């Protein structure tokens, strides 16, 4: 069965610093991978998705993620953190039945310090 | 604008009471989903529906029920059998094609009085 791990339930960075949020997955099939962001008391908003095209995926708000098959990773990065990036971030993989059910990681809360 | 509307935003339940959470989408998506979110646990799937008049249990369906009478609507009922209903509930939809994302509503926060 598919699973997703996110190393670090809480990450703090200074404003202007590099953001790195880690995601590792297990999948018995070539994966489709997603990053979502959630602001307090709101739903999830799609940041970016990997669907077996380019391994480096660019998303909204300056975020990007790199798919590394050998490491089964899909880490999310942003070169320079902004205060507005403070939120919870979820990595997700599509399950075996291709497109029906997602498996979400537990989430990483990002704090941005002034 | 197309999207998913969940109502109400906040809901309170008394002991022994059933409550229904509304989810409506105008994205013309075939598939709809209900998730429960608890702090530190990510999202857990309650029920999902791929087409009208059909739905399947997810990982934590006990104490919940759903219906899918219209493509646009997928209401979730939290029954009195759900002993720990306090959580944030998220509804999502998708077209079901491989690799396509799910789109989420803004959630309903349910609390026990």
Short mmCIF file of N, CA and C in Angstrom, two decimals, chain B residues 23-63:
data_model
loop_
_atom_site.label_atom_id
_atom_site.label_comp_id
_atom_site.label_asym_id
_atom_site.label_seq_id
_atom_site.Cartn_x
_atom_site.Cartn_y
_atom_site.Cartn_z
N UNK B 23 -21.94 19.64 1.20
CA UNK B 23 -20.86 19.84 0.25
C UNK B 23 -21.46 19.91 -1.15
N UNK B 24 -21.23 21.03 -1.82
CA UNK B 24 -21.73 21.23 -3.18
C UNK B 24 -20.57 21.66 -4.07
N UNK B 25 -20.52 21.10 -5.29
CA UNK B 25 -19.48 21.51 -6.24
C UNK B 25 -20.10 21.83 -7.59
N UNK B 26 -19.50 22.83 -8.26
CA UNK B 26 -19.95 23.20 -9.61
C UNK B 26 -18.83 23.05 -10.62
N UNK B 27 -17.95 22.09 -10.33
CA UNK B 27 -16.81 21.83 -11.20
C UNK B 27 -17.09 20.72 -12.21
N UNK B 28 -18.29 20.17 -12.15
CA UNK B 28 -18.69 19.07 -13.03
C UNK B 28 -17.81 17.83 -12.81
N UNK B 29 -17.33 17.65 -11.58
CA UNK B 29 -16.50 16.49 -11.26
C UNK B 29 -17.36 15.27 -10.93
N UNK B 30 -16.88 14.13 -11.38
CA UNK B 30 -17.60 12.89 -11.08
C UNK B 30 -17.32 12.40 -9.66
N UNK B 31 -16.11 12.54 -9.20
CA UNK B 31 -15.70 11.97 -7.92
C UNK B 31 -15.76 13.02 -6.81
N UNK B 32 -16.23 12.58 -5.65
CA UNK B 32 -16.26 13.45 -4.47
C UNK B 32 -15.80 12.65 -3.26
N UNK B 33 -15.24 13.38 -2.28
CA UNK B 33 -14.58 12.74 -1.14
C UNK B 33 -14.89 13.51 0.15
N UNK B 34 -14.91 12.78 1.25
CA UNK B 34 -14.96 13.39 2.57
C UNK B 34 -13.74 12.92 3.37
N UNK B 35 -13.07 13.92 3.99
CA UNK B 35 -11.93 13.65 4.84
C UNK B 35 -12.19 14.21 6.23
N UNK B 36 -11.55 13.57 7.18
CA UNK B 36 -11.51 14.09 8.54
C UNK B 36 -10.07 14.50 8.83
N UNK B 37 -9.92 15.67 9.46
CA UNK B 37 -8.59 16.16 9.80
C UNK B 37 -8.51 16.39 11.29
N UNK B 38 -7.55 15.74 11.93
CA UNK B 38 -7.25 15.94 13.34
C UNK B 38 -5.82 16.44 13.44
N UNK B 39 -5.51 17.23 14.46
CA UNK B 39 -4.15 17.78 14.58
C UNK B 39 -3.09 16.69 14.55
N UNK B 40 -2.09 16.88 13.71
CA UNK B 40 -0.96 15.96 13.66
C UNK B 40 -1.22 14.65 12.95
N UNK B 41 -2.43 14.48 12.40
CA UNK B 41 -2.74 13.19 11.75
C UNK B 41 -3.01 13.32 10.27
N UNK B 42 -2.85 14.48 9.70
CA UNK B 42 -3.13 14.61 8.29
C UNK B 42 -4.60 14.41 7.98
N UNK B 43 -4.88 13.94 6.80
CA UNK B 43 -6.26 13.74 6.35
C UNK B 43 -6.56 12.26 6.28
N UNK B 44 -7.71 11.88 6.80
CA UNK B 44 -8.14 10.49 6.72
C UNK B 44 -9.46 10.41 5.95
N UNK B 45 -9.53 9.46 5.04
CA UNK B 45 -10.67 9.34 4.14
C UNK B 45 -11.84 8.67 4.84
N UNK B 46 -13.01 9.32 4.79
CA UNK B 46 -14.21 8.78 5.41
C UNK B 46 -15.03 8.00 4.38
N UNK B 47 -15.45 8.68 3.34
CA UNK B 47 -16.22 8.08 2.25
C UNK B 47 -15.81 8.74 0.95
N UNK B 48 -16.03 8.02 -0.16
CA UNK B 48 -15.86 8.63 -1.45
C UNK B 48 -16.90 8.08 -2.43
N UNK B 49 -17.11 8.87 -3.47
CA UNK B 49 -18.11 8.51 -4.48
C UNK B 49 -17.53 8.81 -5.85
N UNK B 50 -17.61 7.84 -6.73
CA UNK B 50 -17.06 8.04 -8.07
C UNK B 50 -18.14 8.44 -9.07
N UNK B 51 -19.38 8.06 -8.79
CA UNK B 51 -20.50 8.43 -9.66
C UNK B 51 -21.75 8.59 -8.81
N UNK B 52 -22.74 9.18 -9.41
CA UNK B 52 -24.02 9.37 -8.71
C UNK B 52 -24.60 8.03 -8.30
N UNK B 53 -25.20 8.02 -7.13
CA UNK B 53 -25.88 6.84 -6.57
C UNK B 53 -24.94 5.69 -6.24
N UNK B 54 -23.66 6.01 -6.06
CA UNK B 54 -22.69 4.99 -5.68
C UNK B 54 -21.65 5.64 -4.77
N UNK B 55 -21.27 4.94 -3.69
CA UNK B 55 -20.23 5.45 -2.81
C UNK B 55 -19.58 4.27 -2.08
N UNK B 56 -18.36 4.51 -1.62
CA UNK B 56 -17.61 3.47 -0.93
C UNK B 56 -17.06 3.99 0.39
N UNK B 57 -16.89 3.07 1.32
CA UNK B 57 -16.28 3.43 2.60
C UNK B 57 -14.79 3.69 2.41
N UNK B 58 -14.32 4.67 3.17
CA UNK B 58 -12.89 4.91 3.25
C UNK B 58 -12.30 4.22 4.47
N UNK B 59 -11.28 4.83 5.02
CA UNK B 59 -10.55 4.20 6.11
C UNK B 59 -11.24 4.31 7.46
N UNK B 60 -12.10 5.33 7.63
CA UNK B 60 -12.71 5.57 8.95
C UNK B 60 -14.20 5.84 8.82
N UNK B 61 -14.94 4.97 8.15
CA UNK B 61 -16.35 5.21 7.84
C UNK B 61 -17.29 4.98 9.02
N UNK B 62 -16.85 4.28 10.05
CA UNK B 62 -17.75 3.95 11.15
C UNK B 62 -18.29 5.21 11.83
N UNK B 63 -19.64 5.27 11.96
CA UNK B 63 -20.25 6.42 12.61
C UNK B 63 -20.61 7.54 11.65
#
